[in-house]
């Protein structure tokens, strides 16, 4: 889990606008970084740094939309709040289609901006923690042997040990051992937990034929 | 009677030879002979008579015409070339005379004998040695007075010298280039010279002895007689007819203008008048011609619609024509001696005129004033195009100047109307242009507004904190002020662009104009993905222009350039803006794009009204731009670049400072 403070990065080629927005965000207790151009930002881009972007749409050389594309190709882009002096419908549609968090027209009132920034940060946090959790589960899953994965699939499908042993041509006791291992490796205490984790990890259930005792 | 004769002789001798100063006693020889029988006395008497006769160079004679015997003194013999003892009778006397005079003298003698009249005659004597002497002889017949004899007594006097002098005088008179007349006391002509014959068309034979009025037109006769009487009463040399034209009457009845000088001549025949006469027809004709020429020239300058005048150093008009008089509401005569200040209610104009007048007089340089104005007496302002030049004295200085001015009021009015139309069109086109630019303009305005709002709200938040950082807040406020000013400038620029009327030429820095325009267009260029490079020449001279219109031209050119690069690949959308000073001292602004270029036949047509290649566009932009640049005395043209794309150039002459322009315009 990443423990860095979220940071708002302001990118605007107009120094006074850049400075003013940074101040406002700072006054609201936010961590702020500023850049005069999209290139400058890309050069020091840290995908692991949490936060969001406040990005001017119209900039020389590399404009806001171009930066959005560039970040998208690198994967897991931070949420982007676009600012524009002259919003055109095609630009805003394009930006939102490509996942813009928000699209604001200058001048922007603090409440609007701060709300947009906070929700973007929250979104980023959610996404990041989800990504971290997924990674953790994936890591645990990777510790299972293929046999254990087989057993897990039957378990999450609700089969009894006896049924699983029969399906796999072994004894119930062996299945019991596998099951305990899986619970241990995946760090779960109950069957319910195990089922949820498996679902989270995308493990599909294997159903054994119904055995009538 | 004897005493009379003595007195006569005495007087004659005195008068003819010596004037009134010396008087000789001259007894009559016959008296002498009669008075004494004493031979010595007689001899003495004869000797004295001879002495007196000789001393006075007077020959005395007595002719007993009944016996045809002439007694003469020795001086008489010398005078006539007679031998010392030679007896003399009438024939011998006549034979001594010049043959041309002989008959006339004979006739006169006969006439005197017949009517007893006094004989007086001048004639020539042909001396044996070939010389010719002039003598004057006077005599009188005495019938049976003494010793019952009838005689004619008299004297002969050598007047050759006088005659010679006379002859010279006549020759001089004859040869004189002016006409000369001598008029006797009786008003008759006694002498004329060749010039008079020529001037009046008469021969002298026709004139001599005639009353001088013959040469004067009838209408002046009475007047002339009065004048002549007055002249006779107070004779002194003087010219005739001062301040009055006098005319002579020629034989052919025509009249000639004359100038006449009068000189009294006191002579033996009484007081005569020498009149010198100059035919002034030619002079008069020339004077009339001159007068006519002057009148004609006067008319020429007066009908001339241009103003024509001369002035002295004090600014006084020494000549002025009707056109100027009309403007100043006076007459041409009324202007002379007066100055502009006497008529012109506009003191600035008067000062301006005088300043220029003095410059012309002091530098001796001609000055052209392309435009100046003069306020007429009725308050109307006339525009003039004026030339002033010094009128040089012989020493190269000048005290007067000559000025002519064309009244260009109408032309100026047309120009002003055209300028107004052009400005209105330019304004309309600007409004349209700005509506296209409104997005860009909004951006330029929103940037500072955004900064102000954010700064202000940040400051409020800082202040709400328990221990606010006042330095930070101070800095924020400073930034707010700056951004507010920036917004104000944008609005000001917009207002100027949209403003109507009050258009004025001012010295402009072209680089500054370029930078102002780029500020306005920055976001449009960003949106169009255009990369703009500027290369501005340092130390450019200023141009004289209307800021908003030059900006308009540049905005048009840059917007067109951006439009032209819509289909150019992003990396090639480059715009180059340059300023340079060209070889003809024009400031040149170039706008080069990397767009599709212009078809060769369109390089000129793009400046035509309603020519456009754009979907939305009236096609007025460049046409208006060209009008604007023309009005600035500059040029606007297009060319295709060698490496693709097109370039537009604006060239406007560098501003040379105030030049022959009325300060008060």
PDB file of C-alpha atoms in Angstrom, chain A residues 47-210:
ATOM      1  CA  UNK A  47       2.960   6.940 -11.972  1.00  0.00           C
ATOM      2  CA  UNK A  48       3.078   5.951  -8.319  1.00  0.00           C
ATOM      3  CA  UNK A  49       2.584   9.462  -6.991  1.00  0.00           C
ATOM      4  CA  UNK A  50      -1.056   9.815  -5.953  1.00  0.00           C
ATOM      5  CA  UNK A  51      -3.116  12.874  -6.748  1.00  0.00           C
ATOM      6  CA  UNK A  52      -4.668  14.474  -9.799  1.00  0.00           C
ATOM      7  CA  UNK A  53      -3.907  16.883 -12.635  1.00  0.00           C
ATOM      8  CA  UNK A  54      -5.332  20.375 -13.174  1.00  0.00           C
ATOM      9  CA  UNK A  55      -4.518  20.858 -16.841  1.00  0.00           C
ATOM     10  CA  UNK A  56      -4.906  23.845 -19.155  1.00  0.00           C
ATOM     11  CA  UNK A  57      -6.387  22.732 -22.416  1.00  0.00           C
ATOM     12  CA  UNK A  58      -4.677  25.233 -24.707  1.00  0.00           C
ATOM     13  CA  UNK A  59      -0.926  25.214 -24.414  1.00  0.00           C
ATOM     14  CA  UNK A  60       1.841  25.574 -26.926  1.00  0.00           C
ATOM     15  CA  UNK A  61       3.604  22.505 -28.296  1.00  0.00           C
ATOM     16  CA  UNK A  62       1.811  19.744 -26.361  1.00  0.00           C
ATOM     17  CA  UNK A  63      -1.720  20.686 -25.381  1.00  0.00           C
ATOM     18  CA  UNK A  64      -3.944  19.225 -22.702  1.00  0.00           C
ATOM     19  CA  UNK A  65      -5.632  16.636 -24.862  1.00  0.00           C
ATOM     20  CA  UNK A  66      -2.309  15.423 -26.201  1.00  0.00           C
ATOM     21  CA  UNK A  67      -0.996  14.967 -22.677  1.00  0.00           C
ATOM     22  CA  UNK A  68      -4.121  13.007 -21.767  1.00  0.00           C
ATOM     23  CA  UNK A  69      -3.419  10.624 -24.662  1.00  0.00           C
ATOM     24  CA  UNK A  70       0.236  10.328 -23.725  1.00  0.00           C
ATOM     25  CA  UNK A  71      -0.636   9.393 -20.142  1.00  0.00           C
ATOM     26  CA  UNK A  72      -3.287   6.913 -21.262  1.00  0.00           C
ATOM     27  CA  UNK A  73      -0.756   4.969 -23.298  1.00  0.00           C
ATOM     28  CA  UNK A  74       1.413   4.625 -20.192  1.00  0.00           C
ATOM     29  CA  UNK A  75      -1.520   3.116 -18.261  1.00  0.00           C
ATOM     30  CA  UNK A  76      -3.208   4.064 -15.026  1.00  0.00           C
ATOM     31  CA  UNK A  77      -3.302   7.795 -15.742  1.00  0.00           C
ATOM     32  CA  UNK A  78      -4.099  10.105 -12.861  1.00  0.00           C
ATOM     33  CA  UNK A  79      -7.521  11.787 -12.934  1.00  0.00           C
ATOM     34  CA  UNK A  80      -7.410  14.934 -15.064  1.00  0.00           C
ATOM     35  CA  UNK A  81      -9.426  18.118 -14.477  1.00  0.00           C
ATOM     36  CA  UNK A  82      -9.327  20.203 -17.640  1.00  0.00           C
ATOM     37  CA  UNK A  83      -9.427  23.981 -17.474  1.00  0.00           C
ATOM     38  CA  UNK A  84     -10.155  26.036 -20.530  1.00  0.00           C
ATOM     39  CA  UNK A  85     -10.604  29.695 -21.345  1.00  0.00           C
ATOM     40  CA  UNK A  86     -12.888  28.927 -24.209  1.00  0.00           C
ATOM     41  CA  UNK A  87     -14.718  25.683 -23.957  1.00  0.00           C
ATOM     42  CA  UNK A  88     -15.736  24.200 -27.237  1.00  0.00           C
ATOM     43  CA  UNK A  89     -18.138  21.300 -27.338  1.00  0.00           C
ATOM     44  CA  UNK A  90     -15.897  19.031 -29.467  1.00  0.00           C
ATOM     45  CA  UNK A  91     -12.953  19.562 -27.126  1.00  0.00           C
ATOM     46  CA  UNK A  92     -14.967  18.761 -24.003  1.00  0.00           C
ATOM     47  CA  UNK A  93     -16.539  15.683 -25.546  1.00  0.00           C
ATOM     48  CA  UNK A  94     -13.161  14.397 -26.601  1.00  0.00           C
ATOM     49  CA  UNK A  95     -11.675  15.027 -23.197  1.00  0.00           C
ATOM     50  CA  UNK A  96     -14.503  13.351 -21.290  1.00  0.00           C
ATOM     51  CA  UNK A  97     -14.534  10.405 -23.680  1.00  0.00           C
ATOM     52  CA  UNK A  98     -10.916   9.850 -22.875  1.00  0.00           C
ATOM     53  CA  UNK A  99     -11.695   9.727 -19.210  1.00  0.00           C
ATOM     54  CA  UNK A 100     -11.347  13.299 -18.055  1.00  0.00           C
ATOM     55  CA  UNK A 101     -12.436  13.687 -14.454  1.00  0.00           C
ATOM     56  CA  UNK A 102     -13.893  17.084 -15.113  1.00  0.00           C
ATOM     57  CA  UNK A 103     -13.964  19.871 -17.667  1.00  0.00           C
ATOM     58  CA  UNK A 104     -14.142  23.400 -16.207  1.00  0.00           C
ATOM     59  CA  UNK A 105     -14.281  26.788 -17.891  1.00  0.00           C
ATOM     60  CA  UNK A 106     -12.193  29.642 -16.566  1.00  0.00           C
ATOM     61  CA  UNK A 107     -12.724  31.529 -14.377  1.00  0.00           C
ATOM     62  CA  UNK A 108     -13.573  28.702 -11.975  1.00  0.00           C
ATOM     63  CA  UNK A 109     -14.950  29.330  -8.521  1.00  0.00           C
ATOM     64  CA  UNK A 110     -13.034  27.764  -5.633  1.00  0.00           C
ATOM     65  CA  UNK A 111     -15.904  25.563  -4.543  1.00  0.00           C
ATOM     66  CA  UNK A 112     -16.204  24.053  -7.993  1.00  0.00           C
ATOM     67  CA  UNK A 113     -12.494  23.616  -8.363  1.00  0.00           C
ATOM     68  CA  UNK A 114     -11.877  22.235  -4.870  1.00  0.00           C
ATOM     69  CA  UNK A 115     -14.782  19.850  -5.147  1.00  0.00           C
ATOM     70  CA  UNK A 116     -13.508  18.646  -8.490  1.00  0.00           C
ATOM     71  CA  UNK A 117      -9.997  18.262  -7.118  1.00  0.00           C
ATOM     72  CA  UNK A 118     -11.161  16.447  -3.984  1.00  0.00           C
ATOM     73  CA  UNK A 119     -13.343  14.043  -5.885  1.00  0.00           C
ATOM     74  CA  UNK A 120     -10.512  13.437  -8.329  1.00  0.00           C
ATOM     75  CA  UNK A 121      -8.148  12.731  -5.471  1.00  0.00           C
ATOM     76  CA  UNK A 122     -10.708  10.401  -3.925  1.00  0.00           C
ATOM     77  CA  UNK A 123     -11.155   8.669  -7.212  1.00  0.00           C
ATOM     78  CA  UNK A 124      -7.432   8.289  -7.533  1.00  0.00           C
ATOM     79  CA  UNK A 125      -7.208   6.961  -4.002  1.00  0.00           C
ATOM     80  CA  UNK A 126      -9.957   4.399  -4.647  1.00  0.00           C
ATOM     81  CA  UNK A 127      -8.409   3.303  -7.853  1.00  0.00           C
ATOM     82  CA  UNK A 128      -4.998   3.072  -6.332  1.00  0.00           C
ATOM     83  CA  UNK A 129      -6.178   1.042  -3.287  1.00  0.00           C
ATOM     84  CA  UNK A 130      -8.210  -1.224  -5.533  1.00  0.00           C
ATOM     85  CA  UNK A 131      -5.186  -1.716  -7.719  1.00  0.00           C
ATOM     86  CA  UNK A 132      -3.103  -2.461  -4.599  1.00  0.00           C
ATOM     87  CA  UNK A 133      -5.642  -4.994  -3.277  1.00  0.00           C
ATOM     88  CA  UNK A 134      -5.863  -6.740  -6.610  1.00  0.00           C
ATOM     89  CA  UNK A 135      -2.143  -6.962  -6.687  1.00  0.00           C
ATOM     90  CA  UNK A 136      -2.071  -8.475  -3.170  1.00  0.00           C
ATOM     91  CA  UNK A 137      -4.654 -11.117  -4.040  1.00  0.00           C
ATOM     92  CA  UNK A 138      -2.915 -11.921  -7.234  1.00  0.00           C
ATOM     93  CA  UNK A 139       0.291 -12.337  -5.274  1.00  0.00           C
ATOM     94  CA  UNK A 140      -1.368 -14.810  -2.830  1.00  0.00           C
ATOM     95  CA  UNK A 141      -2.989 -16.711  -5.657  1.00  0.00           C
ATOM     96  CA  UNK A 142       0.398 -17.082  -7.266  1.00  0.00           C
ATOM     97  CA  UNK A 143       1.558 -19.054  -4.216  1.00  0.00           C
ATOM     98  CA  UNK A 144      -1.021 -21.853  -4.857  1.00  0.00           C
ATOM     99  CA  UNK A 145       0.048 -25.026  -6.602  1.00  0.00           C
ATOM    100  CA  UNK A 146      -1.989 -26.132  -9.595  1.00  0.00           C
ATOM    101  CA  UNK A 147      -3.557 -28.883  -7.445  1.00  0.00           C
ATOM    102  CA  UNK A 148      -4.514 -26.331  -4.808  1.00  0.00           C
ATOM    103  CA  UNK A 149      -6.076 -24.129  -7.479  1.00  0.00           C
ATOM    104  CA  UNK A 150      -8.049 -27.195  -8.682  1.00  0.00           C
ATOM    105  CA  UNK A 151      -9.267 -27.833  -5.152  1.00  0.00           C
ATOM    106  CA  UNK A 152     -10.093 -24.120  -4.697  1.00  0.00           C
ATOM    107  CA  UNK A 153     -12.268 -24.102  -7.812  1.00  0.00           C
ATOM    108  CA  UNK A 154     -14.307 -27.086  -6.394  1.00  0.00           C
ATOM    109  CA  UNK A 155     -14.462 -25.500  -2.955  1.00  0.00           C
ATOM    110  CA  UNK A 156     -15.828 -22.137  -4.155  1.00  0.00           C
ATOM    111  CA  UNK A 157     -18.371 -24.134  -6.188  1.00  0.00           C
ATOM    112  CA  UNK A 158     -19.690 -25.434  -2.892  1.00  0.00           C
ATOM    113  CA  UNK A 159     -18.507 -29.092  -3.208  1.00  0.00           C
ATOM    114  CA  UNK A 160     -17.869 -31.192  -0.172  1.00  0.00           C
ATOM    115  CA  UNK A 161     -14.408 -32.601   0.478  1.00  0.00           C
ATOM    116  CA  UNK A 162     -15.753 -36.087  -0.205  1.00  0.00           C
ATOM    117  CA  UNK A 163     -17.115 -34.986  -3.564  1.00  0.00           C
ATOM    118  CA  UNK A 164     -13.882 -33.267  -4.464  1.00  0.00           C
ATOM    119  CA  UNK A 165     -11.811 -36.313  -3.452  1.00  0.00           C
ATOM    120  CA  UNK A 166     -13.987 -38.496  -5.568  1.00  0.00           C
ATOM    121  CA  UNK A 167     -13.675 -36.127  -8.522  1.00  0.00           C
ATOM    122  CA  UNK A 168      -9.928 -35.951  -8.182  1.00  0.00           C
ATOM    123  CA  UNK A 169      -9.538 -39.695  -7.458  1.00  0.00           C
ATOM    124  CA  UNK A 170      -8.095 -39.269  -4.039  1.00  0.00           C
ATOM    125  CA  UNK A 171      -9.110 -39.558  -0.429  1.00  0.00           C
ATOM    126  CA  UNK A 172     -11.049 -37.024   1.548  1.00  0.00           C
ATOM    127  CA  UNK A 173      -8.160 -36.481   3.919  1.00  0.00           C
ATOM    128  CA  UNK A 174      -5.851 -35.296   1.194  1.00  0.00           C
ATOM    129  CA  UNK A 175      -8.453 -32.779   0.079  1.00  0.00           C
ATOM    130  CA  UNK A 176      -8.712 -31.559   3.621  1.00  0.00           C
ATOM    131  CA  UNK A 177      -4.951 -30.893   3.705  1.00  0.00           C
ATOM    132  CA  UNK A 178      -5.111 -29.008   0.365  1.00  0.00           C
ATOM    133  CA  UNK A 179      -8.016 -26.995   1.588  1.00  0.00           C
ATOM    134  CA  UNK A 180      -6.198 -25.984   4.775  1.00  0.00           C
ATOM    135  CA  UNK A 181      -3.134 -25.002   2.737  1.00  0.00           C
ATOM    136  CA  UNK A 182      -5.203 -22.838   0.438  1.00  0.00           C
ATOM    137  CA  UNK A 183      -6.900 -21.126   3.380  1.00  0.00           C
ATOM    138  CA  UNK A 184      -3.493 -20.535   4.894  1.00  0.00           C
ATOM    139  CA  UNK A 185      -1.840 -19.246   1.707  1.00  0.00           C
ATOM    140  CA  UNK A 186      -4.745 -16.966   0.888  1.00  0.00           C
ATOM    141  CA  UNK A 187      -4.912 -15.781   4.470  1.00  0.00           C
ATOM    142  CA  UNK A 188      -8.622 -16.442   4.928  1.00  0.00           C
ATOM    143  CA  UNK A 189     -10.390 -17.785   7.986  1.00  0.00           C
ATOM    144  CA  UNK A 190     -13.721 -18.864   6.599  1.00  0.00           C
ATOM    145  CA  UNK A 191     -15.233 -20.399   3.580  1.00  0.00           C
ATOM    146  CA  UNK A 192     -17.155 -17.143   2.938  1.00  0.00           C
ATOM    147  CA  UNK A 193     -13.920 -15.160   2.856  1.00  0.00           C
ATOM    148  CA  UNK A 194     -12.373 -17.697   0.560  1.00  0.00           C
ATOM    149  CA  UNK A 195     -15.273 -17.490  -1.849  1.00  0.00           C
ATOM    150  CA  UNK A 196     -15.127 -13.662  -1.964  1.00  0.00           C
ATOM    151  CA  UNK A 197     -11.361 -13.604  -2.511  1.00  0.00           C
ATOM    152  CA  UNK A 198     -11.592 -16.176  -5.258  1.00  0.00           C
ATOM    153  CA  UNK A 199     -14.285 -14.109  -6.916  1.00  0.00           C
ATOM    154  CA  UNK A 200     -12.073 -11.025  -6.559  1.00  0.00           C
ATOM    155  CA  UNK A 201      -9.175 -12.871  -8.108  1.00  0.00           C
ATOM    156  CA  UNK A 202     -11.427 -14.042 -10.910  1.00  0.00           C
ATOM    157  CA  UNK A 203     -11.207 -17.763 -10.061  1.00  0.00           C
ATOM    158  CA  UNK A 204     -14.007 -19.665 -11.705  1.00  0.00           C
ATOM    159  CA  UNK A 205     -15.842 -22.463  -9.907  1.00  0.00           C
ATOM    160  CA  UNK A 206     -15.680 -26.121 -10.986  1.00  0.00           C
ATOM    161  CA  UNK A 207     -18.815 -28.084 -10.254  1.00  0.00           C
ATOM    162  CA  UNK A 208     -18.576 -31.815  -9.363  1.00  0.00           C
ATOM    163  CA  UNK A 209     -21.518 -34.118 -10.232  1.00  0.00           C
ATOM    164  CA  UNK A 210     -23.962 -34.427  -7.430  1.00  0.00           C
TER     165      UNK A 210
END
